[in-house]
Short mmCIF file of C-alpha atoms in Angstrom, two decimals:
data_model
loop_
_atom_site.label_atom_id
_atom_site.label_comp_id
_atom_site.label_asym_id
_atom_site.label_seq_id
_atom_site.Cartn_x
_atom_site.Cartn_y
_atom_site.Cartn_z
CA UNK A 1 22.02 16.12 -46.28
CA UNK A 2 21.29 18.92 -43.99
CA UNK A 3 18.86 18.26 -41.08
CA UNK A 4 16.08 20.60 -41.18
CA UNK A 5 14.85 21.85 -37.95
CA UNK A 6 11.04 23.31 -37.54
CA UNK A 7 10.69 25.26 -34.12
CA UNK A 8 7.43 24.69 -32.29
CA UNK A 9 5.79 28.50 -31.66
CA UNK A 10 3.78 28.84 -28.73
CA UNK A 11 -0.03 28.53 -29.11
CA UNK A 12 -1.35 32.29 -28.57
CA UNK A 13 -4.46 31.98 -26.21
CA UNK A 14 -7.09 34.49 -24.76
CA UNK A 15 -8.25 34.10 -21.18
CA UNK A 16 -11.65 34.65 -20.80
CA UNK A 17 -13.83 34.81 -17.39
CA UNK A 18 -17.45 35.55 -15.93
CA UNK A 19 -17.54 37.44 -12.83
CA UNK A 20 -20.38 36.46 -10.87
CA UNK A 21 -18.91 37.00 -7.26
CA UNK A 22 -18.49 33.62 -6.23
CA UNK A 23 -14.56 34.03 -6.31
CA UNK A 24 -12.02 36.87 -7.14
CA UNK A 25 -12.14 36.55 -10.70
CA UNK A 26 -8.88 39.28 -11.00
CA UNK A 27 -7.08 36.47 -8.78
CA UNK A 28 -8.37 33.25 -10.52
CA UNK A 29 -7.74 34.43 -13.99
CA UNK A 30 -3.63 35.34 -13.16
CA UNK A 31 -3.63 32.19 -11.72
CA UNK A 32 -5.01 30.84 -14.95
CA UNK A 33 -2.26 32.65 -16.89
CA UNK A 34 0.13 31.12 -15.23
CA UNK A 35 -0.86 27.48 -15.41
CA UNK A 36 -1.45 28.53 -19.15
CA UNK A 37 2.37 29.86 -19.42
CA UNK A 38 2.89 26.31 -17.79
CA UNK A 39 1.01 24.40 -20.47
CA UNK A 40 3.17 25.97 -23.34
CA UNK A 41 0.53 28.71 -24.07
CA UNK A 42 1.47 32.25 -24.75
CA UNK A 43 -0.88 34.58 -23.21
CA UNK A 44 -2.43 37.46 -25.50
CA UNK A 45 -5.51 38.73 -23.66
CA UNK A 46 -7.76 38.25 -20.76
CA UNK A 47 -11.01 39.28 -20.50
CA UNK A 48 -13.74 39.56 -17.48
CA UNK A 49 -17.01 40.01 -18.16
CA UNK A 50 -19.58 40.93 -14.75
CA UNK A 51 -22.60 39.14 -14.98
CA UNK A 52 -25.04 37.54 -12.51
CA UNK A 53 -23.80 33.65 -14.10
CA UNK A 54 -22.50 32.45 -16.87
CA UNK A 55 -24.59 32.23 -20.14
CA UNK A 56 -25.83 28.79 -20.67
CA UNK A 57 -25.21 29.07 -24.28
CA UNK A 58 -21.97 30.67 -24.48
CA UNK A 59 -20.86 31.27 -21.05
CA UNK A 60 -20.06 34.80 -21.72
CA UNK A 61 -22.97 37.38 -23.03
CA UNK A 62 -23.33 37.81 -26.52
CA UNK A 63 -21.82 41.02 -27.06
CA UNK A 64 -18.54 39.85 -25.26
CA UNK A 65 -18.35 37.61 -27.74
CA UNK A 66 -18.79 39.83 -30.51
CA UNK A 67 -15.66 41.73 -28.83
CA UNK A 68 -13.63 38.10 -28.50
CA UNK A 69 -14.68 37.27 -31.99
CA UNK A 70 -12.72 40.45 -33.30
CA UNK A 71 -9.85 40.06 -30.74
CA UNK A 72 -9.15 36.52 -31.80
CA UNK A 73 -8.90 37.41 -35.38
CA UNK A 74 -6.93 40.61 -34.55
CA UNK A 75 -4.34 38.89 -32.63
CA UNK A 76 -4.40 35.46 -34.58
CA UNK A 77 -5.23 33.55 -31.30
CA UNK A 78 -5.20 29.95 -31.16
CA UNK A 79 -6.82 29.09 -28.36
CA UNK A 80 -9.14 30.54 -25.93
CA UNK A 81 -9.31 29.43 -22.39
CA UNK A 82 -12.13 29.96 -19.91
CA UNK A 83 -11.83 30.58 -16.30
CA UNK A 84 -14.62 27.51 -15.78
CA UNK A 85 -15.77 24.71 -16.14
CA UNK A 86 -17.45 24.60 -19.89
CA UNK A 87 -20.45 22.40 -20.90
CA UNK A 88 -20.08 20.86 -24.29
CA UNK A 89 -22.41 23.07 -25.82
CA UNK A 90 -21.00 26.18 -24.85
CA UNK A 91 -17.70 24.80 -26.21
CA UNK A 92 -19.33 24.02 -29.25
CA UNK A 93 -21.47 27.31 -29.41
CA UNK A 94 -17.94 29.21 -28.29
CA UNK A 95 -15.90 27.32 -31.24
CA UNK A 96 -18.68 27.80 -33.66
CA UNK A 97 -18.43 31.62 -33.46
CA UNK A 98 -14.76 32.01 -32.86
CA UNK A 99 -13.56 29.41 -34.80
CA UNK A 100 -10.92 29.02 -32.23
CA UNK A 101 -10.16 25.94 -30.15
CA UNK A 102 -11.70 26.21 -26.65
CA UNK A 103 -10.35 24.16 -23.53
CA UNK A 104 -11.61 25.28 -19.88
CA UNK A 105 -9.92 25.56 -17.25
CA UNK A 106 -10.30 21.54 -15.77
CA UNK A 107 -9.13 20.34 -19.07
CA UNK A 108 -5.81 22.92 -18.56
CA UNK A 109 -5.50 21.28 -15.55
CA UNK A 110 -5.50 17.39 -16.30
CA UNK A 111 -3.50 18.24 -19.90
CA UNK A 112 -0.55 19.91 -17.29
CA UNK A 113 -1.37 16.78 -15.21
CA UNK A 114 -0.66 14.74 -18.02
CA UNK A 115 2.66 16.16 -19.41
CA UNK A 116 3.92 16.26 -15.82
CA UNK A 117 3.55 12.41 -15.08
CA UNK A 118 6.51 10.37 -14.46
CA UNK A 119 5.47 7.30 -12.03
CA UNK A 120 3.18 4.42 -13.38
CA UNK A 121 0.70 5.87 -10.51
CA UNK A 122 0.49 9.07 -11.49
CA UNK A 123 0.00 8.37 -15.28
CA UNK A 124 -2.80 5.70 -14.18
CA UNK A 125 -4.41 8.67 -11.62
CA UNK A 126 -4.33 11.46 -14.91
CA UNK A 127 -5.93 9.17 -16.95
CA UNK A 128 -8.33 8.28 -14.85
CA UNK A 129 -9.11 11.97 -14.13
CA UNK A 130 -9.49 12.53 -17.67
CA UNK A 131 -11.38 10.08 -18.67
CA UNK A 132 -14.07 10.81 -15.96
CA UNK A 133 -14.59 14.05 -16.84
CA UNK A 134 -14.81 13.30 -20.70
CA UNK A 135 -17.64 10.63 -20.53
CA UNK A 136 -20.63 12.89 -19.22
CA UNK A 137 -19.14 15.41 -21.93
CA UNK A 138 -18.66 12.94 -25.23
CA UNK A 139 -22.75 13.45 -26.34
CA UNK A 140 -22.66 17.05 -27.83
CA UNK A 141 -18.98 17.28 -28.56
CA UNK A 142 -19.86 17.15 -32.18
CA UNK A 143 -17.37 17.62 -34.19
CA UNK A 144 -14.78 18.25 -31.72
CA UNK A 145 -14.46 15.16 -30.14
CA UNK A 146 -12.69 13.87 -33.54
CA UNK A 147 -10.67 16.74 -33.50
CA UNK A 148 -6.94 15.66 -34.68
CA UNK A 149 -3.75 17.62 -33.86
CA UNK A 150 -1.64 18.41 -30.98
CA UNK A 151 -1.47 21.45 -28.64
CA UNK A 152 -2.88 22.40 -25.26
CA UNK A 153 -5.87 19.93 -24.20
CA UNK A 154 -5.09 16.74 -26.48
CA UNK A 155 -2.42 15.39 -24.43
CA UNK A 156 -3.40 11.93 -21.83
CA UNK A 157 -5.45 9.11 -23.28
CA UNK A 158 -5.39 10.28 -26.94
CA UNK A 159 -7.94 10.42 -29.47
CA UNK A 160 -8.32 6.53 -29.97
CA UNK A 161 -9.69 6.67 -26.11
CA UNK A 162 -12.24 9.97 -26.47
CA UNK A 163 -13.59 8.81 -29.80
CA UNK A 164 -14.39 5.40 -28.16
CA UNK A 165 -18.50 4.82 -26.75
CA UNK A 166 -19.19 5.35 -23.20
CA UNK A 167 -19.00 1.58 -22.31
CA UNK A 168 -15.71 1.41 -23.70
CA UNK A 169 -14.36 3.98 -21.88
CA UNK A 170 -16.32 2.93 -18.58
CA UNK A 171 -14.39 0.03 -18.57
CA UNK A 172 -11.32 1.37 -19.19
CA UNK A 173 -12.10 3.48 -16.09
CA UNK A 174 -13.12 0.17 -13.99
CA UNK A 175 -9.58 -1.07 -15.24
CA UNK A 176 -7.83 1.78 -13.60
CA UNK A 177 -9.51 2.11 -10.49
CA UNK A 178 -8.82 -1.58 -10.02
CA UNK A 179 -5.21 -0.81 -10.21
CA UNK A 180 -5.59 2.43 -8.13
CA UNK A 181 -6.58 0.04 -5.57
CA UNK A 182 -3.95 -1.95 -6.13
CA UNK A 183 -1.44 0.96 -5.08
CA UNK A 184 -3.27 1.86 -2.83
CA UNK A 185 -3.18 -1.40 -0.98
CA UNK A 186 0.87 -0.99 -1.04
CA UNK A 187 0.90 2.38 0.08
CA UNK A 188 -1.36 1.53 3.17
CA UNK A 189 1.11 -1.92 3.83
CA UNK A 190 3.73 0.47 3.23
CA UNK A 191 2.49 3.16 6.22
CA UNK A 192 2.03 0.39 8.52
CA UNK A 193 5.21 -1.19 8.26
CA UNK A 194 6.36 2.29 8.89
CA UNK A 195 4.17 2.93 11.52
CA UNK A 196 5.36 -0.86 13.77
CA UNK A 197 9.12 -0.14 12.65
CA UNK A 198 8.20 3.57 14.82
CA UNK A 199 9.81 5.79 12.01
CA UNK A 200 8.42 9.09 11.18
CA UNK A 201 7.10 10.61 7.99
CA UNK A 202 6.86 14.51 7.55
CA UNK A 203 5.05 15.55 4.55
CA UNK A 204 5.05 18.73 2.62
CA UNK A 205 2.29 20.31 1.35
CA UNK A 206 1.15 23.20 -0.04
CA UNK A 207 0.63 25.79 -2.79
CA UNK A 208 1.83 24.94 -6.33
CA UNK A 209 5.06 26.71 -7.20
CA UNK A 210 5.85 27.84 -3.49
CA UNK A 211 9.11 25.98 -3.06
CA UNK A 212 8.42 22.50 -1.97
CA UNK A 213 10.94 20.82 -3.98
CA UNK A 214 13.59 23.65 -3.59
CA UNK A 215 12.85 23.20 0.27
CA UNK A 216 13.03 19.07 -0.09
CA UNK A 217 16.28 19.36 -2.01
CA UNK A 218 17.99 21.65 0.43
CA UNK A 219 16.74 19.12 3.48
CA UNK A 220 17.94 16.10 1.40
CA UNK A 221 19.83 16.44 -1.56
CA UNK A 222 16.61 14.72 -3.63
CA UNK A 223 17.10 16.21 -6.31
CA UNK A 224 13.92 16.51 -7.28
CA UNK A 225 12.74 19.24 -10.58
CA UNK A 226 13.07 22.67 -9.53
CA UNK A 227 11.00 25.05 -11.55
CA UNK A 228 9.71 27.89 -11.73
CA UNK A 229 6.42 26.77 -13.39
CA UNK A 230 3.47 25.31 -11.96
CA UNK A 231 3.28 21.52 -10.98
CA UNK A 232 6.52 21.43 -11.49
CA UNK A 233 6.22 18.52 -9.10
CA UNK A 234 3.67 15.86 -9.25
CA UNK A 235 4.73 12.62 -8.64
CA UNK A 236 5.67 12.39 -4.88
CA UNK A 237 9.16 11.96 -3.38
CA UNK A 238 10.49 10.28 -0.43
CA UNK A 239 13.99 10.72 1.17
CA UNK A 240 15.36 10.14 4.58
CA UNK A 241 16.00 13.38 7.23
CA UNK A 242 18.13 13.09 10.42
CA UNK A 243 16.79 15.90 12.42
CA UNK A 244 19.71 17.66 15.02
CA UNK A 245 18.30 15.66 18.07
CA UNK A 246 19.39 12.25 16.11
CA UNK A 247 15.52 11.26 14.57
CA UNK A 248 15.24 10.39 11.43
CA UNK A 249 12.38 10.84 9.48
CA UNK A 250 11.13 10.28 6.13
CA UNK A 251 10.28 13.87 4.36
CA UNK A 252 7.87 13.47 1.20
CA UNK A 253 7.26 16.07 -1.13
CA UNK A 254 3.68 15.97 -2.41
CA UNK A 255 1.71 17.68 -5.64
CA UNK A 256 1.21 21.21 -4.85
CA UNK A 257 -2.36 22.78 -5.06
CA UNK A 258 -4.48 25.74 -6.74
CA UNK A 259 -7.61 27.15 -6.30
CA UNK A 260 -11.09 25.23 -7.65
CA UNK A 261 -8.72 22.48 -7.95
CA UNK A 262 -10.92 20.36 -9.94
CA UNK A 263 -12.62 17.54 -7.90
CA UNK A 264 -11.82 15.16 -10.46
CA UNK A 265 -8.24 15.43 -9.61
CA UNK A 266 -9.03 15.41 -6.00
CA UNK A 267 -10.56 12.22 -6.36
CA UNK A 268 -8.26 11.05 -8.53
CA UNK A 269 -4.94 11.92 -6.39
CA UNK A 270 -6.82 11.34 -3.24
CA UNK A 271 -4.07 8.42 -2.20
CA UNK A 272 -1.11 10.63 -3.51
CA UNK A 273 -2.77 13.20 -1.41
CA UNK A 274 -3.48 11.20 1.86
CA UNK A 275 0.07 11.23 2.17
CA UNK A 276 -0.34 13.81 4.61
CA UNK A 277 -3.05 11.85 6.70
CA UNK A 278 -0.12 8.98 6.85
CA UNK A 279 2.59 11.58 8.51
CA UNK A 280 3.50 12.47 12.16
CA UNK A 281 4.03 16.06 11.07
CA UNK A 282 2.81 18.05 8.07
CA UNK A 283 4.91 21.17 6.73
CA UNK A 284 2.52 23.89 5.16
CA UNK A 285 4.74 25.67 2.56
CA UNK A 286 3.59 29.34 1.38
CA UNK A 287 5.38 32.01 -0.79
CA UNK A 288 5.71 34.91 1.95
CA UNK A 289 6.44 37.09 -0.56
CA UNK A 290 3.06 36.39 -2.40
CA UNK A 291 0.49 39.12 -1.40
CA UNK A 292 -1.95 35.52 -1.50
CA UNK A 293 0.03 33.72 1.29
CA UNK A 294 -2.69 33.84 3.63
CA UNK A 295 -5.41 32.55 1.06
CA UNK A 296 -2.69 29.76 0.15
CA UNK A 297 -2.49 29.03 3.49
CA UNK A 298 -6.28 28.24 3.81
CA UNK A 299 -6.60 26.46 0.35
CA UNK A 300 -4.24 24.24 1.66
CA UNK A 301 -5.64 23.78 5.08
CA UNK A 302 -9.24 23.05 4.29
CA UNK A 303 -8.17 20.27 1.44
CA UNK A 304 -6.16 18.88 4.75
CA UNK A 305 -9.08 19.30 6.85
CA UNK A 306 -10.92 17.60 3.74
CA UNK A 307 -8.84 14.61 4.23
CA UNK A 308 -9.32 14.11 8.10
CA UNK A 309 -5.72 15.66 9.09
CA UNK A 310 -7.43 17.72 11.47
CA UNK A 311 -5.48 17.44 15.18
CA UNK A 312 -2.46 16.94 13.03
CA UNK A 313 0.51 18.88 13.95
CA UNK A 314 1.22 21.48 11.42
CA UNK A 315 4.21 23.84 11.03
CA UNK A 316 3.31 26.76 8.53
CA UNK A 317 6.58 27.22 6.76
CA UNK A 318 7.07 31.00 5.39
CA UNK A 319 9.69 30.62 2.50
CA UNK A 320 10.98 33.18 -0.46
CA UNK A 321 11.88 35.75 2.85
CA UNK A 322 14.98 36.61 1.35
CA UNK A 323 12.95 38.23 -1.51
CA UNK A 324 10.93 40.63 2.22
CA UNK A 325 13.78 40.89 4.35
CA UNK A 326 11.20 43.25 6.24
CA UNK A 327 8.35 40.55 6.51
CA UNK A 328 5.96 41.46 9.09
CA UNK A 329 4.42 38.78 11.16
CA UNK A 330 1.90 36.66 9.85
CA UNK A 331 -0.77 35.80 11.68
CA UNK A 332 -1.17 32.10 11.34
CA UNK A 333 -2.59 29.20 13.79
CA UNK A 334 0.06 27.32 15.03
CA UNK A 335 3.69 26.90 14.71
CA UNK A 336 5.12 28.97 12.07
CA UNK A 337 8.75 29.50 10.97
CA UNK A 338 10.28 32.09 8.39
CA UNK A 339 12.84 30.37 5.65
CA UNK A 340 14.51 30.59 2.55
CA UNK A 341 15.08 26.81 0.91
CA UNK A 342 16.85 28.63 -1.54
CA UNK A 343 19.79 30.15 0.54
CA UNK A 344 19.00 27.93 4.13
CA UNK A 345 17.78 30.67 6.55
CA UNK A 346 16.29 29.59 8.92
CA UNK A 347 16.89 25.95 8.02
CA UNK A 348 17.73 25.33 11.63
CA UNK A 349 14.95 26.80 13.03
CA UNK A 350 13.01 24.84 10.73
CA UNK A 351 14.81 21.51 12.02
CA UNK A 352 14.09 22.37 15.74
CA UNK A 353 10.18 22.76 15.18
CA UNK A 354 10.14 19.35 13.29
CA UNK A 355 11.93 17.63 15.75
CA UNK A 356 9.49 19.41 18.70
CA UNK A 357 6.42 18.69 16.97
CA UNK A 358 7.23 14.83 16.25
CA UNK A 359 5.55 12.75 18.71
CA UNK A 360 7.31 12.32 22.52
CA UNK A 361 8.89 8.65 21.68
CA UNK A 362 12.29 8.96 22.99
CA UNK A 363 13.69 8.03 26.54
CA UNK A 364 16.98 8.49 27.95
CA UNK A 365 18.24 4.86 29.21
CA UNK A 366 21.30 3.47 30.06
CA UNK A 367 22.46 -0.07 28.58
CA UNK A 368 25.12 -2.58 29.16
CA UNK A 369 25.56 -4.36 25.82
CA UNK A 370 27.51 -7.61 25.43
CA UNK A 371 30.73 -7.40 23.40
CA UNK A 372 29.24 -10.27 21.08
CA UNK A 373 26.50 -7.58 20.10
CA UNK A 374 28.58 -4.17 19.52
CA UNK A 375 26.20 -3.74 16.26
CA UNK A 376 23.59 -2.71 18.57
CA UNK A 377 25.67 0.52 19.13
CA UNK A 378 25.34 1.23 15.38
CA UNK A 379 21.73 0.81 15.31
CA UNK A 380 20.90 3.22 18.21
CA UNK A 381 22.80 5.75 16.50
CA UNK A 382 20.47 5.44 13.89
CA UNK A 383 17.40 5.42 16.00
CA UNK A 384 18.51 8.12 18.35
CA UNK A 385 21.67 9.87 19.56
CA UNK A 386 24.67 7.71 21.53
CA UNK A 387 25.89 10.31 24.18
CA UNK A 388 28.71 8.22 25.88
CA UNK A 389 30.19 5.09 25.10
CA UNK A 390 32.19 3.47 27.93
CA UNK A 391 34.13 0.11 27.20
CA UNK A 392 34.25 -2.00 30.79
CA UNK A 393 34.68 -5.99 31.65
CA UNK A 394 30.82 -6.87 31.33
CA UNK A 395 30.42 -5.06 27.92
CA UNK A 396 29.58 -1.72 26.41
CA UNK A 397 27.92 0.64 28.82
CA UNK A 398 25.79 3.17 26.56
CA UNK A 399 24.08 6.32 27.45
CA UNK A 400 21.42 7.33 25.02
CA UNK A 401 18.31 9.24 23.68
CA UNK A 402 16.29 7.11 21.50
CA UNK A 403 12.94 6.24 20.08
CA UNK A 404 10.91 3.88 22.65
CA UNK A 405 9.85 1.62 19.62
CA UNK A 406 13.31 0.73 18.67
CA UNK A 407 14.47 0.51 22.86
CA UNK A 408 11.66 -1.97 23.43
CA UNK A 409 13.60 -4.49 20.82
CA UNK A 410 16.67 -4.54 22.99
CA UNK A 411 14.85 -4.23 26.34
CA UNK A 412 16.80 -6.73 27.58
CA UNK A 413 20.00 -4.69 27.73
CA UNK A 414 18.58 -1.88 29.20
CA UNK A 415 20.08 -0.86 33.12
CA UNK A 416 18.06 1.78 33.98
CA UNK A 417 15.37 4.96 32.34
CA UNK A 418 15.46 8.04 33.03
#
């Protein structure tokens, strides 16, 4: 008997936003388009309405909704999306009208958040960041908190979880911050192991979709999902670097970021994110050929200053410039350095300003190693660079950069410092 095969259709949505002057609302909605496009969503319609704030009732004025009432059953849209956070009761109000399923932008978010998740610790952060933003929401959800079905904001905990009382579900979230701490514990033991063993970390950070894991896989070979969607990327990666002076350091690629970013999710990822805080150096990645670089740049900088990585060293890393050969020069604090992950200009360059920026830890030295303990050779190429080997009757007489923490293990072979 023949298989038969049903394929899914996109659900049509309708982007709608309030205008109040707080942010660009032109900006934030595109953005919003694309992390709909990235949710499965086809996008039918925006729509910006100016008003002084949002209508308590139904977030947009009355006669906007008239005009999304008649656009929704014009264009058969499934979903409508708002450019906000929602209250239940304008969902409710919104849905009542519409008869459309509504979803705001936070609940976009965490459902992308949740389809993305791969690690145990990511899954167990999503959750948690869903579940906290459901409880002060499940009285006046009415009927739609036993809504059934799939689609764009039912993905995560599942049904079983949001249709369960608040102490129910404050337990569950006692249950996962328990294990959050848990991880987190590891991930600190982790850093400090790091930190006595002297190797470096170099983090990447940055705006969602700017290149980060095209830029980690060209560094490394990670391998780690290249898309062209956003959050592409969410659990973060770790893979070893050996920079052209010899250092090695450990590059990890962490969750990119967008605008509002919903606090929940800051709080949520606040270990994944204090990845950065761990690391020696911290790569800012930015689409150069985004007319938004500059604001990515600062979104990304003040959630960094957020997490105390102020005094950090930070190299603003320009990629895409293949796509503005003619880029003009940015005018960014700090080091900054023009690249292309995807065809490796300026890879090099990019190399050079790591290895400056890394902390001074290296000393030149001179050793006389016994014959009995040649492996020692092997392990200062790995902790710095060997620049002459000399065989004589005492032993093996190295010259060689390397870092001071690893030197101060074999001390006792050491002739002379420069």
């Amino acid at each position: 008997m023949e298989e038969i095969q049903f394929e899914k259709t996109a659900e049509k949505a309708l982007l709608i936003s309030v205008d109040t002057g707080e942010f660009d609302a032109e900006i934030s909605i595109n953005e919003l388009s694309e992390l709909a496009k990235t949710a499965g969503a086809e996008v039918v319609g925006m729509m910006i309405q100016k008003r002084p704030a949002p209508s308590a009732a139904t977030f947009v004025g009355s006669g906007r909704l008239g005009e999304t009432v008649a656009f929704c059953n014009a264009n058969d849209v499934d979903i409508i999306i708002a450019d906000s956070e929602l209250s239940p009761v304008q969902v409710r109000n919104i849905e009542d009208y519409t008869n459309v399923k509504v979803v705001d932008r936070t609940t976009l978010i965490l459902d992308i958040f949740a389809k993305r998740a791969r690690s145990a610790e990511g899954k167990i952060q999503v959750e948690l960041a869903q579940l906290k933003y459901s409880l002060p929401r499940l009285s006046g959800q009415g009927k739609s908190l036993s809504r059934l079905g799939g689609g764009i904001g039912t993905r995560g905990p599942g049904e079983t979880k949001l249709e369960s009382d608040k102490r129910h579900i404050r337990r569950r979230i006692q249950y996962l911050n328990e294990n959050l701490v848990k991880i987190e514990k590891r991930r600190q033991a982790m850093h400090r192991r790091r930190q006595k063993n002297g190797a470096y970390a170099v983090a990447i950070v940055g705006y969602t979709n700017v290149g980060k894991s095209t830029l980690m896989n060209r560094l490394t070979d990670a391998g780690v999902l290249e898309e062209n969607k956003l959050f592409a990327t969410l659990d973060p990666t770790a893979r070893k670097l050996t920079l052209p002076d010899g250092n090695q350091v450990m590059l990890i690629d962490t969750v990119g970021l967008v605008r509002r970013l919903p606090h929940q999710l800051v709080d949520a990822f606040r270990s994944t994110l204090e990845e950065a805080l761990w690391a020696d150096v911290i790569l800012n990645v930015c689409d150069a050929s985004s007319e938004e670089c500059s604001e990515h740049v600062k979104v990304t900088n003040d959630l960094l200053s957020s997490l105390g990585c102020d005094g950090k060293p930070v190299i603003n890393v320009l990629n895409k410039c293949d796509l503005l050969p003619d880029l003009l020069d940015f005018l960014l604090v700090g080091r900054s350095v023009r690249i292309s992950a995807k065809t490796g200009y300026g890879i090099e360059s990019l190399l050079d300003e790591i290895s400056k920026a890394l902390p001074h830890t290296t000393a030149q030295v001179k050793l006389l190693i016994p014959f009995s303990k040649a492996k020692i050779v092997n392990e200062i190429r790995q902790y710095g660079t060997v620049e002459s080997e000399i065989y004589t009757d005492e032993g093996i007489e190295v010259c060689a950069a390397a870092q001071t923490s690893y030197l101060e293990t074999v001390k006792e072979y050491i002739v002379s410092t420069e």
